[in-house]
Coordinates of C-alpha atoms in Angstrom, one line a residue:
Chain A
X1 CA 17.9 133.0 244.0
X2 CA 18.4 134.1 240.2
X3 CA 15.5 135.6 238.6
X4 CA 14.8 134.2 235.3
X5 CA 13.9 136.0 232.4
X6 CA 11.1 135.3 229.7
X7 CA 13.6 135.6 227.1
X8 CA 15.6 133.4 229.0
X9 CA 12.5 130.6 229.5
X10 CA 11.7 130.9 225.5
X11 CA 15.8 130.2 225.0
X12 CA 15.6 127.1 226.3
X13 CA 12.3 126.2 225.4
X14 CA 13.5 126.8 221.8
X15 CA 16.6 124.9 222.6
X16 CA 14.8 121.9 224.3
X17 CA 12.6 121.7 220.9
X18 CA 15.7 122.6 218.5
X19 CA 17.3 119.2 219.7
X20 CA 14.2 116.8 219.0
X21 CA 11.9 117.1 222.0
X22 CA 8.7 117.2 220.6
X23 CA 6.1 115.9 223.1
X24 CA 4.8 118.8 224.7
X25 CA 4.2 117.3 228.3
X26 CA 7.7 116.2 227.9
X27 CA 9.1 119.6 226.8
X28 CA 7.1 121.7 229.7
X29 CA 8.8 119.2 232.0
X30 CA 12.7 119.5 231.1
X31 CA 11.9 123.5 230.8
X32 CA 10.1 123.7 234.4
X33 CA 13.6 121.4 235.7
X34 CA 16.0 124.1 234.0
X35 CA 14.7 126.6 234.9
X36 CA 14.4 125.3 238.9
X37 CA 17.8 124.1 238.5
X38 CA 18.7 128.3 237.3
X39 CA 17.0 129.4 240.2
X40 CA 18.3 127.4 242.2
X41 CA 22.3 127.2 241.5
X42 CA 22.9 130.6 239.2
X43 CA 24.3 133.2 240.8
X44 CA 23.1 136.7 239.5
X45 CA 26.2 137.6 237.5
X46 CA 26.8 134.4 236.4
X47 CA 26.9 133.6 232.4
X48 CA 23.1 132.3 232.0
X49 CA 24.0 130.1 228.4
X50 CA 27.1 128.8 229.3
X51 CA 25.2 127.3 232.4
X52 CA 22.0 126.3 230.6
X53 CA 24.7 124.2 228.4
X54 CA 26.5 123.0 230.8
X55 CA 23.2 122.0 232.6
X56 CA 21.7 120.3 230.1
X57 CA 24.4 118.2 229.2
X58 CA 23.5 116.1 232.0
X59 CA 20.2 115.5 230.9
X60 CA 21.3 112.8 228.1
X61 CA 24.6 110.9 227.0
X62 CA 24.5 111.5 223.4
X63 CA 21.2 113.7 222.5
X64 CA 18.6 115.4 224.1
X65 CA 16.2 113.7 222.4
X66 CA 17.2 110.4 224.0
X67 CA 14.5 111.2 226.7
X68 CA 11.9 111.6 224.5
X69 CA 12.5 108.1 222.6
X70 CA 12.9 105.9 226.4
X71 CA 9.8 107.7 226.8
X72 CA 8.3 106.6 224.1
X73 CA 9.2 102.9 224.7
X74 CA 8.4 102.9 228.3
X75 CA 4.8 104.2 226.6
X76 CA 4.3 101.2 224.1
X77 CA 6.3 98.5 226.4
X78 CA 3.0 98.6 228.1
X79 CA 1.4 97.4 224.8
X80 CA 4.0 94.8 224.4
X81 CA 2.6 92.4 226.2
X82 CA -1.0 92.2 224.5
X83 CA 0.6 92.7 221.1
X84 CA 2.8 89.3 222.0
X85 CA -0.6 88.0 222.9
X86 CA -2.9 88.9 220.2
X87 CA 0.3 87.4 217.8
X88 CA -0.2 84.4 219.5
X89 CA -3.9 84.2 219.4
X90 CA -3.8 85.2 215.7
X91 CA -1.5 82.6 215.2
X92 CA -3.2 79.4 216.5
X93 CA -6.4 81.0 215.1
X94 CA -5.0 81.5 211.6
X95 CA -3.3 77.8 212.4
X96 CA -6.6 76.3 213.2
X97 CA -8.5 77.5 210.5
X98 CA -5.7 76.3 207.5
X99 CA -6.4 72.9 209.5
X100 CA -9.8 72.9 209.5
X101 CA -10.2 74.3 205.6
X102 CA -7.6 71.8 204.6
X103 CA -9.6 68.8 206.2
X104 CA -12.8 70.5 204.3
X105 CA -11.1 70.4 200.9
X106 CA -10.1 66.6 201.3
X107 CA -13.9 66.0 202.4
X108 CA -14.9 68.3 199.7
X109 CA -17.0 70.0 201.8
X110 CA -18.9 73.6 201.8
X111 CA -17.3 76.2 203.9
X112 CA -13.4 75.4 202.8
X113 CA -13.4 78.7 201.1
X114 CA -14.2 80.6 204.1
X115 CA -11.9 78.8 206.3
X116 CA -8.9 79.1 204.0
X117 CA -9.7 83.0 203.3
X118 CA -9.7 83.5 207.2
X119 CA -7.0 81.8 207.7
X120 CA -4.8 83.4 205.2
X121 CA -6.2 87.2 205.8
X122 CA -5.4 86.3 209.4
X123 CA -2.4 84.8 208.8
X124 CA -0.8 87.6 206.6
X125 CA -2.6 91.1 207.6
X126 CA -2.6 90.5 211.7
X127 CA -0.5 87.8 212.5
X128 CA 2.7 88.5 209.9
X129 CA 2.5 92.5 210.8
X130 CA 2.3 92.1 214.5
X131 CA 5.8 89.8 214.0
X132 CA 7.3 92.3 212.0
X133 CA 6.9 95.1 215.1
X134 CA 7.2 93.1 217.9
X135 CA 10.6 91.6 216.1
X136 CA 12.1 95.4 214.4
X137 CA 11.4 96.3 218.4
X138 CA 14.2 93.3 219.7
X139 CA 16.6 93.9 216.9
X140 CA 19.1 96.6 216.8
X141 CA 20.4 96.8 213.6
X142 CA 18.8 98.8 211.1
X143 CA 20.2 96.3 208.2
X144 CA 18.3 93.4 210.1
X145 CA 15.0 95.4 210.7
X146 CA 15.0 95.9 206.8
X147 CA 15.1 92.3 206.3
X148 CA 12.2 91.5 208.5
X149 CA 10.2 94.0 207.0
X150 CA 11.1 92.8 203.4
X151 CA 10.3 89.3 204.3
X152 CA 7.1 89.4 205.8
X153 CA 6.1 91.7 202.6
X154 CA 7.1 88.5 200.9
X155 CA 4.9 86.3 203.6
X156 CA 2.0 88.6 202.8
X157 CA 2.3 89.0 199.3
X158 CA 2.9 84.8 198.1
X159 CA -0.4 84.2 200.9
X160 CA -2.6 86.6 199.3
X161 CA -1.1 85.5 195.6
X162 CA -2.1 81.9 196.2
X163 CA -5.5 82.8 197.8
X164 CA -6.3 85.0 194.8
X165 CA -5.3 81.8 192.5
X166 CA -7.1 79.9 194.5
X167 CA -10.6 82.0 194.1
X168 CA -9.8 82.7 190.3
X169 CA -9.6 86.2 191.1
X170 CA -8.3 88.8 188.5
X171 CA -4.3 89.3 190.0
X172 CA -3.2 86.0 191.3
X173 CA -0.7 85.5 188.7
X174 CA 0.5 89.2 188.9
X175 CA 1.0 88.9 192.6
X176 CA 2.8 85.5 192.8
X177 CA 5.2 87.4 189.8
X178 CA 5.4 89.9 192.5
X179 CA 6.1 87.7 195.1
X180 CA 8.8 85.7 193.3
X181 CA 10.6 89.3 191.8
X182 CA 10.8 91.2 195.5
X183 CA 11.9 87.5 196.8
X184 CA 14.7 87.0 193.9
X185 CA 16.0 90.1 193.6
X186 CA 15.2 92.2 197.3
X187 CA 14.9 89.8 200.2
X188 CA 17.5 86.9 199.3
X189 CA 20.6 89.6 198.5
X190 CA 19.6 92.2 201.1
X191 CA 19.3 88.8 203.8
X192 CA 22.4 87.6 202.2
X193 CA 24.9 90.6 202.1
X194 CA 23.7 91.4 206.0
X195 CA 24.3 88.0 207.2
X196 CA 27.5 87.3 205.2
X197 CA 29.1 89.9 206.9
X198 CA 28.9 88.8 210.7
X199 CA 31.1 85.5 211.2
X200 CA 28.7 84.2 213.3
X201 CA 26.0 84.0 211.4
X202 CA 28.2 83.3 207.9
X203 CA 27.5 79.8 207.8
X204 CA 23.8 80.2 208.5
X205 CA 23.1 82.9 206.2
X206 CA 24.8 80.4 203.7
X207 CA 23.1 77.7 203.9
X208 CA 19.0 79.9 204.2
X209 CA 20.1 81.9 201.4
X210 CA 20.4 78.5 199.1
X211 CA 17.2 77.5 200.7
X212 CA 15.8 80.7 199.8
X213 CA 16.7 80.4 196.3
X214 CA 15.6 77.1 196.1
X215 CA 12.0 78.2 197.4
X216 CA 11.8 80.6 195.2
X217 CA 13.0 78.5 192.0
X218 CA 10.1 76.2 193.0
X219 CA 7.7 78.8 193.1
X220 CA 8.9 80.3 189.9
X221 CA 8.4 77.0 188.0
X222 CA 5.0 76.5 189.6
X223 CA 3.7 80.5 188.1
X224 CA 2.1 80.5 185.0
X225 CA 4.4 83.0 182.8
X226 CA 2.4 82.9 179.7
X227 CA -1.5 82.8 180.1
X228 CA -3.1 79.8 178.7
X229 CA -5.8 80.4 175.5
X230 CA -9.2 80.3 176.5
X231 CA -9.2 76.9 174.5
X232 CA -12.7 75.7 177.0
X233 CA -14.2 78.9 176.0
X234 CA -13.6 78.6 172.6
X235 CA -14.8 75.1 172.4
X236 CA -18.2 76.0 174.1
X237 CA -18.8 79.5 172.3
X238 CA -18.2 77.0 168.7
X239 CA -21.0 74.5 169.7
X240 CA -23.3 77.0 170.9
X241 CA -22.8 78.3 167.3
X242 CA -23.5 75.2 165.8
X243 CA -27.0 74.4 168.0
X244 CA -28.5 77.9 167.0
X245 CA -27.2 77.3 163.0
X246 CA -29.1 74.1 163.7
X247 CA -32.0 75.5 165.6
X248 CA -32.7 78.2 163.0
X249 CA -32.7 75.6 160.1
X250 CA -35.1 73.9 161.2
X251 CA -36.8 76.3 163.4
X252 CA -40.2 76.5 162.0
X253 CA -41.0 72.9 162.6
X254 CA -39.3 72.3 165.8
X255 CA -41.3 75.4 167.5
X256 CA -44.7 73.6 167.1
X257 CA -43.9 69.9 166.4
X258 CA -43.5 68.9 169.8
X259 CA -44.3 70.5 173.0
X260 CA -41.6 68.6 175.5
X261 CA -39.0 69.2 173.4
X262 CA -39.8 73.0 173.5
X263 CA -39.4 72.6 177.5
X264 CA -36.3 70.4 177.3
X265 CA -34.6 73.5 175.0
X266 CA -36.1 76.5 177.4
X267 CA -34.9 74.2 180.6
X268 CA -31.1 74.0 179.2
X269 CA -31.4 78.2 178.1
X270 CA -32.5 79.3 181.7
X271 CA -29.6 77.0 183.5
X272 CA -27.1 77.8 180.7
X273 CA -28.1 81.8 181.7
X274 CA -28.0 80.9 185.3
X275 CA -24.5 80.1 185.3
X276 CA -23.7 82.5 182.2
X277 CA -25.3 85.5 184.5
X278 CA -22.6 84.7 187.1
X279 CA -19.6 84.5 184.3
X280 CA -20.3 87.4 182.1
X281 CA -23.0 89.2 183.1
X282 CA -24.7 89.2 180.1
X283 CA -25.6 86.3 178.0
X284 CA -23.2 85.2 174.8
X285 CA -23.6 88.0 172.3
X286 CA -24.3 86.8 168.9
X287 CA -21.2 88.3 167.2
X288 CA -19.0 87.1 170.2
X289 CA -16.3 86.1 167.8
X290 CA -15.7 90.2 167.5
X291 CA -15.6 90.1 171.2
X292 CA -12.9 89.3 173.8
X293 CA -14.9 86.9 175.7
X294 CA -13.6 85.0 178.2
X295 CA -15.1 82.5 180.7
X296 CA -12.9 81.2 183.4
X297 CA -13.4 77.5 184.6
X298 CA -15.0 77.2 188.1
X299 CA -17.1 74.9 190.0
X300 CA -20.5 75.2 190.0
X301 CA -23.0 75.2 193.3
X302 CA -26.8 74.3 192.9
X303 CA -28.0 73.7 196.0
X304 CA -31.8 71.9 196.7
X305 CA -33.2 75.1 196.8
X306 CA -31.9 76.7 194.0
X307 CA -33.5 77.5 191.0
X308 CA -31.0 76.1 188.8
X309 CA -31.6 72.8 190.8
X310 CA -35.1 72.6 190.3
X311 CA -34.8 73.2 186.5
X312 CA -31.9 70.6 186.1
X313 CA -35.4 68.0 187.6
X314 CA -37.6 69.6 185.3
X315 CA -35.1 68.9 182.2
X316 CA -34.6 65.5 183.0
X317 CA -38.6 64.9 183.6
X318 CA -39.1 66.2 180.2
X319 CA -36.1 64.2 178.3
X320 CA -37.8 61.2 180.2
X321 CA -41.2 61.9 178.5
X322 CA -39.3 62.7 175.3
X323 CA -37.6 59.8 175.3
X324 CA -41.1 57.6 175.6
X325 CA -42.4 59.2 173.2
X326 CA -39.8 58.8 170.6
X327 CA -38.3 56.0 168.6
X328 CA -35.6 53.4 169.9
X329 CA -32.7 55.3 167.6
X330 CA -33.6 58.9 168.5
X331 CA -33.6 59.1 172.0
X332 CA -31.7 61.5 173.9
X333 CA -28.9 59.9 175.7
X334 CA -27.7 61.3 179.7
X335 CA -25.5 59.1 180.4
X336 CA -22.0 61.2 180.9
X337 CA -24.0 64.5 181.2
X338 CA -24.7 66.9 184.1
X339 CA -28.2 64.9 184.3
X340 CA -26.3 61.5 185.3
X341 CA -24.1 62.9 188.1
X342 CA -25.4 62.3 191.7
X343 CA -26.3 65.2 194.0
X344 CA -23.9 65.1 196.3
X345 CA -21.7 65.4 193.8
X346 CA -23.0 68.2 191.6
X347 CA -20.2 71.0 193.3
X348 CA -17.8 69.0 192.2
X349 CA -18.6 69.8 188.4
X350 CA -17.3 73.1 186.4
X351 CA -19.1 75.4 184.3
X352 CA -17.1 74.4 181.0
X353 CA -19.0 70.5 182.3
X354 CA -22.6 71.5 182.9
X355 CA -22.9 74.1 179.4
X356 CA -21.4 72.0 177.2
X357 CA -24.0 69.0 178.9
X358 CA -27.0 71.2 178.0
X359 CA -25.5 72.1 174.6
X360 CA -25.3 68.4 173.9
X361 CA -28.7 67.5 174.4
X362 CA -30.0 70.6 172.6
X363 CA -27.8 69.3 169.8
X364 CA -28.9 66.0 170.0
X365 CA -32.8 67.2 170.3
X366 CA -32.3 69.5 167.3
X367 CA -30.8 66.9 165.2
X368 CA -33.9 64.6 166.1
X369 CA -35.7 67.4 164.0
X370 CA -36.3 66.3 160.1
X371 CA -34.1 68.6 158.3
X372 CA -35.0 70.8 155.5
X373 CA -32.4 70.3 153.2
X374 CA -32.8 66.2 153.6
X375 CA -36.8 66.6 153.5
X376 CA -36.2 68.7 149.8
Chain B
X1 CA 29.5 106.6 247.1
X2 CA 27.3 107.0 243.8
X3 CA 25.0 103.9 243.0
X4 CA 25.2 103.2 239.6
X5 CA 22.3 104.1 236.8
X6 CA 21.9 100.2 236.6
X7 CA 20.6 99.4 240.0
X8 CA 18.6 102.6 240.4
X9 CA 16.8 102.0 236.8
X10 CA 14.8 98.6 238.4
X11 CA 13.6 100.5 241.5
X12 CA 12.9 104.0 240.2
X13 CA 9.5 103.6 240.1
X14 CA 9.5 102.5 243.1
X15 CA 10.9 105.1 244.9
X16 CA 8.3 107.4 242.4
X17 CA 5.5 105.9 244.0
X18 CA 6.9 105.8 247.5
X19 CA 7.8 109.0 247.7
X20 CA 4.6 110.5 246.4
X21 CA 2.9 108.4 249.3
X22 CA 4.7 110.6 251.8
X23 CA 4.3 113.7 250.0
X24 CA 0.7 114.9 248.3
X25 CA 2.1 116.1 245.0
X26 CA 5.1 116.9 243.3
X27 CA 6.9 117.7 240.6
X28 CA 10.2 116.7 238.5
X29 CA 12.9 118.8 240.5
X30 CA 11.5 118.2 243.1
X31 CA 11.6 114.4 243.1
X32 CA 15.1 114.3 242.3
X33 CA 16.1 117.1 245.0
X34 CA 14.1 114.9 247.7
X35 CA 15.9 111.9 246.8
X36 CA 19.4 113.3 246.9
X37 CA 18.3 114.5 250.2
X38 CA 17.2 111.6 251.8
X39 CA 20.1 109.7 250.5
X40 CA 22.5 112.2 251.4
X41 CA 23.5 112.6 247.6
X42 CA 24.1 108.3 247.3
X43 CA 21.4 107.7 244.9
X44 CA 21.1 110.6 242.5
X45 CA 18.3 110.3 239.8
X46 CA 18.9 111.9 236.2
X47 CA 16.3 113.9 234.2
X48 CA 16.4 111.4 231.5
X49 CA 15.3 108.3 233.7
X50 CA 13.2 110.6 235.7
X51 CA 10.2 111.8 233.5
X52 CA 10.2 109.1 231.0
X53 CA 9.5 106.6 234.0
X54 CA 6.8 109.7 235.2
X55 CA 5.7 109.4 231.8
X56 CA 4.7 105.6 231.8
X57 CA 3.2 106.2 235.5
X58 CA 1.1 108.4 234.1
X59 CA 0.1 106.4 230.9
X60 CA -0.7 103.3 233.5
X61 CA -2.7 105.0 235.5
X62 CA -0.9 105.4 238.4
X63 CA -0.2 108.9 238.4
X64 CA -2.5 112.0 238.3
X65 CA -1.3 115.3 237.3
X66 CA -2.2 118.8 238.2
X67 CA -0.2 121.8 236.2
X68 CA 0.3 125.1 237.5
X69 CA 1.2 128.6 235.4
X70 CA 4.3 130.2 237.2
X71 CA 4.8 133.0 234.8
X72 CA 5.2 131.8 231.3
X73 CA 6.4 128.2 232.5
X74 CA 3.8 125.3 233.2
X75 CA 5.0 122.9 236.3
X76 CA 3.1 119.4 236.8
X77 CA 2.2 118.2 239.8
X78 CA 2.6 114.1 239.9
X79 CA 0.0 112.5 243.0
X80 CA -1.1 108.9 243.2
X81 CA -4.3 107.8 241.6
X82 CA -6.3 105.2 244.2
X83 CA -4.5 102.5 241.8
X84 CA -1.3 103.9 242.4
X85 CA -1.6 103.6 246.0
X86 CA -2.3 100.0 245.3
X87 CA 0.1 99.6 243.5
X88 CA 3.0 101.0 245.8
X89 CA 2.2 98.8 248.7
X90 CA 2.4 95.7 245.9
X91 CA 6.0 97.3 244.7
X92 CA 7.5 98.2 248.1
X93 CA 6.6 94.5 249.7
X94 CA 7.9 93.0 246.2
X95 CA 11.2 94.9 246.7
X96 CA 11.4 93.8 250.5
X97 CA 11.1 90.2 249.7
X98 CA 13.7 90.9 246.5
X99 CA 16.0 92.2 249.2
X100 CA 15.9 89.2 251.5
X101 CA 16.2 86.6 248.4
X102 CA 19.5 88.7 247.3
X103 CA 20.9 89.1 250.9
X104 CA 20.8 85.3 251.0
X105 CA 21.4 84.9 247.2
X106 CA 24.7 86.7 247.8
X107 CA 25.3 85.7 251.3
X108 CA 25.3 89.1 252.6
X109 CA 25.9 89.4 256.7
X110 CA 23.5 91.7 257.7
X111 CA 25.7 94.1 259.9
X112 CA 23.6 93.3 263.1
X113 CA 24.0 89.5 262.7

């Protein structure tokens, strides 16, 4: 039997890492075999490299490290199986919930929001990434693992871009230009020049490229490339003007004259800073013509127990008593305002809707008011 | 005769786990030694099917290991856990049926018949 030396153990320890071995269970393994195989079939004045070569050729076909990467795949095969599940699972769930949320937003229901954002967080950070490495795992080429990987980038990118849209969120547009730019210019020609090249595929790779480009095009045309002016904004922030040059004219009657109409103008300042609070923050600064302000169009929710709700039956209480109390001419009309829409169908009005409402009736209260420059 | 890498690859752990129900423990060279022995030299397993299938043994839970310092080299003991054991009868009676289905599948005689 040959003796083996330490040097000779660190050699091919050294070599057995040198040549891409790295797991170090694996590594103490293939050294323990050499060195049996040494023991066993060296004779003692045989050359101990050019055997530990020759040896360890036999270990692999091409590279050592060959062992090391089956190993590997034996090692996550075992995963395989509840990866292909869990895709599944996310699937039907992420499936389901577009379903449900979609028959929510016909019924205009609450809760389409969270269905939708499940669905689509589902849908493009579990379901789309678990594709992608269950799929790069069954394809060989590297050119094709490239192309799944770009295109569910895309997949994740146009889900999230449309759900930020959706919500209003700061981004949507940027991520649909995203989406749109790595579709145009890295998935459809990387999908294209790796398909056109097999003749098998030629046709096929033809005819989803054009419908690539055409679902792209569309998507193009529906992004908005130039942000619209915040026209709505404008419009409100200009009225709201107008009622406190009015208000201050005519302020020091108005603040004693009549007691309701005092309420009526608090009611419509608490709701306006109700939804205003969400919006900005803040309330409308009075030089916000120096300002960048911009309020972006959403529904509003008052539900029974809000406080916003119980102020909007105060208001119309008050205009009620207002209106008994004043002459035929004067009254303050609700017809068309936020005070003449049904319950059940207060979500359905914006913002933009309900402030400009209130704004209207503090403008028709405030013109009510005898003017000073018509009483001089 | 050699039997080619493809039929071995399907029943290699098979004849792991069988073989480490006959013996207590034991380790890489060993297993592949044992083998060529019992099938005087017919079936000969390679290093690189060898330990990644000891590997995945392992990493199911069918395998303990034990390791042992023999100088400044570590050897690893393989023995069955109680699942491997299991686990082997399950295999070994799987494979006996496979055998009958592909005796008549490819209308093998059976040399006594």
């Amino acid at each position: 039997m040959y003796c083996i030396t330490e040097q000779q153990i660190e050699y091919i320890l050294n070599d057995i890492r040198r040549n891409g071995v790295e797991m170090e269970d694996l590594q103490l393994n293939l050294l323990d075999h050499v060195c049996c195989i040494v023991e066993q079939e060296l004779e003692e004045d045989d050359d101990f490299e050019r055997f530990y070569h020759e040896v360890i050729k036999q270990f692999y076909k091409k590279e050592l490290h060959e062992i090391e990467e089956e190993t590997i795949n034996l090692l996550t095969f075992k995963n395989y199986y509840t990866m292909k599940k869990l895709m599944i699972i996310s699937g039907i769930v992420s499936a389901t919930a577009f379903v449900i949320g979609s028959f929510f937003k016909i019924m205009a229901w609450q809760g389409t929001i969270l269905f939708l954002m499940v669905a689509m967080g589902i849908f493009s950070f579990i379901f789309l990434p678990l594709l992608v490495v269950l799929k790069v795992k069954e394809t060989d080429s590297a050119r094709n693992k490239i192309v799944l990987v770009i295109a569910a980038t895309v997949g994740v990118l146009y889900s999230m871009g449309t759900l930020f849209v959706a919500m209003q969120w700061h981004g949507g547009t940027a991520l649909l230009f995203a989406t749109v730019g790595t579709s145009a210019f890295l998935l459809i020609p990387t999908y294209f020049f790796t398909g056109i090249r097999n003749a098998e595929t030629k046709v096929n790779t033809i005819v989803t490229t054009v419908l690539m480009v055409g679902a792209t095009g569309l998507m193009f045309t529906l992004v908005r490339v130039h942000q619209p002016l915040p026209m709505q904004t404008y419009t409100y922030l200009k009225n709201e003007q107008l009622l406190r040059k009015m208000q201050r004219d005519t302020g020091a009657q108005s603040a004693t004259a009549n007691k309701v109409a005092v309420e009526i103008n608090t009611c419509c300042e608490q709701i306006k800073h109700i939804i205003l609070s969400k919006d900005l923050a803040e309330v409308v600064p009075v030089d916000f013509e120096q300002k960048d302000i911009i309020i972006h169009e959403r529904s509003v929710n008052f539900p029974e127990t809000s406080e916003a709700y119980r102020l909007l039956a105060q208001l119309k209480n008050a205009i009620d008593t207002y209106n008994v109390q004043i002459g035929t001419d004067d009254k303050i009309s609700v017809s068309h305002t936020i005070l003449d829409i049904p319950h059940e169908d207060l979500r359905k009005c914006t913002n933009f809707f309900v402030l400009n409402s209130l704004t209207q009736i503090q403008l028709s209260l405030v013109s009510n008011e005898p003017h000073p420059v018509v009483m001089k | 005769m050699v039997f080619s890498s493809e039929l071995i690859k399907g029943t290699l752990k098979t004849i792991v786990l069988k073989l480490l129900t006959d013996n207590d423990k034991m380790y890489g060279y060993e297993i592949t030694q044992r083998v060529k022995e019992l099938t005087t030299d017919k079936i000969q397993i390679t290093e690189g099917a060898l330990y990644p299938t000891l590997h995945a043994l392992e990493n199911e839970g069918l395998l303990t290991t034990e390791t042992e310092y023999i100088g400044k080299r570590v050897r690893k003991y393989y023995s069955l856990s109680p699942a491997g054991k299991t686990r082997t009868q399950e295999r070994v009676s799987e494979f006996a049926d496979f055998m009958e289905t592909m005796q008549f599948l490819l209308d093998i005689k059976t040399k006594l018949a």
